[in-house]
Amino acid sequence: MISRSSSCFLSAGLCYSLGLGWLQKDRMLLGSLGLLLALSTLCSSLDNGLVRTPPMGWMTWERYRCNIDCKKDPENCISEHLIKSMADKMANSGWRDFGYEYVSIDDCWSEKKRDANGRLQPDVERFPSGIKALADYVHSKGLKLGIYGDMGNYTCGGYPGTTLDTIKIDAETFAAWEVDMLKFDGCYSNSTEKAIGYPKMSAALNATGRPILYSCSWPAYEGGLPPKVNYTLLGTICNMWRNYGDIQDSWDSVLNIIQWFARNQDVLQPAAGPGRWNDPDMVIAGDFGLSYEQSKAQMTIWAILAAPLFMSSDLRTISEDAKEILQNRILLYINQDALGKQGRRVITSGPLGVWKRELVNGQYAVAVLNKGTDGTPKPYVTSLGLLNITQCTEGYKLYDVFAQEFWGEFKSDTAINMQINPTGVVLLFIRPASIAHHP
Ligand code: GLA
């Protein structure tokens, strides 16, 4: 934890332009990122060195589901062609350079039966070159490949699952294919099997010697408010975990997840940190169901929550508006903050919810979400004092992340006036005033 005076002082002394678009970051900040990364390895998390900041990438499920009909729908079926074309887009349309790194295959990639040696095998028609060749292709683009398995007799889509007996061979198969991430779902097993299987798969992946991001769906299957799992244990065996039901392509679904996260934040928030993240599920901004305002709202809350950002949309046809939101530099900077501290909802006021995340070097992100649907932007007045952002007595600089506007310097009692659009957000990036540069 940076102390009150040092965070103001550190930022004041050593500022350089990093050309972060309209924002200027300072080099000291990067220096302290390194220190924080080193320190954070002391915290208890899965010991594979991965995802010290939330992982970013793309995943098939929400947009492409279990579409296996490559005859009728060759461009959109779960196949090596789909994965390669998304990898091409990720490398060529700026996504990779913004940090979107993992290209992840969800369910429905395998044959319905294991091979003669008891190994999982990809569907021969849809993945004719095999997963190893696909991994090579994805790696050649500077990206990483994710795959999906299930702790249970079958995957949720009815493909072969991983039982307690096949954990070792499946971990070895994924490593031999040079896969970089495993989403391990939890259909068709009971709580006892999960309690044995999830830690066992973690150990089996580690034993392969290949660093494989391990995404666990365990808590999402245990039910309860909050889910009845040991989050301290989860943080030591998994890099990220799903807590709740599947996201669908609608605002209702996004709002439902946001509210669930707020309601359970006392348990969820302390569980997250570098190497171990709560996963509110895929980013659907860029898909069909969300308006422009709602897309900004989803990305904002996911940034405040330090959530993994796995898009599930068609990057070949995505709109420029959506791309601009998903590639907003300051928003991604907030999401990727090296302190790795998940934010919280700190105030509710009628339809408004105020969310706050502490960042490195005494910086903060504050978001106000308006879930109202009465068609009128809602005014909201607050101050840094009311938001409890008072450590730096010389005040703070405020930036509106989506409007890309500098709002000026604020003392703790200066009024902060906002207008929040229906089902929209205002996202503010807040830095100690002592940081020399501003946009
Ligand atoms: C579950 C998961 C989803 C997806 C599907 C695949 O529902 O929660 O994210 O992986 O299974 O069948």
mmCIF file of N, CA and C in Angstrom, residues 30 65 67 92 95 124 164 272-273 284 385 405:
data_model
loop_
_atom_site.group_PDB
_atom_site.id
_atom_site.type_symbol
_atom_site.label_atom_id
_atom_site.label_comp_id
_atom_site.label_asym_id
_atom_site.label_seq_id
_atom_site.Cartn_x
_atom_site.Cartn_y
_atom_site.Cartn_z
ATOM 1 N N LEU A 30 5.291 3.531 -14.269
ATOM 2 C CA LEU A 30 5.696 2.229 -14.776
ATOM 3 C C LEU A 30 6.714 1.586 -13.851
ATOM 4 N N ARG A 65 -21.861 -19.869 -29.645
ATOM 5 C CA ARG A 65 -22.522 -21.005 -28.980
ATOM 6 C C ARG A 65 -21.975 -22.336 -29.466
ATOM 7 N N ASN A 67 -22.537 -23.794 -32.403
ATOM 8 C CA ASN A 67 -22.835 -23.874 -33.838
ATOM 9 C C ASN A 67 -21.796 -24.784 -34.492
ATOM 10 N N ASN A 92 -4.414 -7.907 -36.668
ATOM 11 C CA ASN A 92 -4.343 -6.852 -37.696
ATOM 12 C C ASN A 92 -5.191 -5.625 -37.418
ATOM 13 N N TRP A 95 -6.314 -5.060 -31.915
ATOM 14 C CA TRP A 95 -6.738 -5.667 -30.645
ATOM 15 C C TRP A 95 -5.554 -6.157 -29.829
ATOM 16 N N VAL A 124 -12.816 -33.884 -36.330
ATOM 17 C CA VAL A 124 -11.876 -34.008 -37.444
ATOM 18 C C VAL A 124 -12.286 -33.155 -38.651
ATOM 19 N N LEU A 164 -12.415 -37.561 -12.754
ATOM 20 C CA LEU A 164 -11.247 -37.546 -11.872
ATOM 21 C C LEU A 164 -10.124 -38.420 -12.446
ATOM 22 N N ALA A 272 -10.079 -11.198 -5.071
ATOM 23 C CA ALA A 272 -9.356 -10.904 -6.309
ATOM 24 C C ALA A 272 -8.022 -10.241 -6.022
ATOM 25 N N GLY A 273 -7.125 -10.357 -6.958
ATOM 26 C CA GLY A 273 -5.812 -9.718 -6.856
ATOM 27 C C GLY A 273 -4.960 -10.220 -8.004
ATOM 28 N N ILE A 284 -20.048 -8.512 -23.957
ATOM 29 C CA ILE A 284 -20.953 -8.599 -25.119
ATOM 30 C C ILE A 284 -21.057 -7.265 -25.861
ATOM 31 N N GLY A 385 -14.517 14.650 -1.445
ATOM 32 C CA GLY A 385 -14.699 14.398 -0.011
ATOM 33 C C GLY A 385 -15.776 13.333 0.200
ATOM 34 N N GLU A 405 -12.308 14.291 -21.897
ATOM 35 C CA GLU A 405 -12.245 15.694 -21.496
ATOM 36 C C GLU A 405 -11.565 15.824 -20.137
#
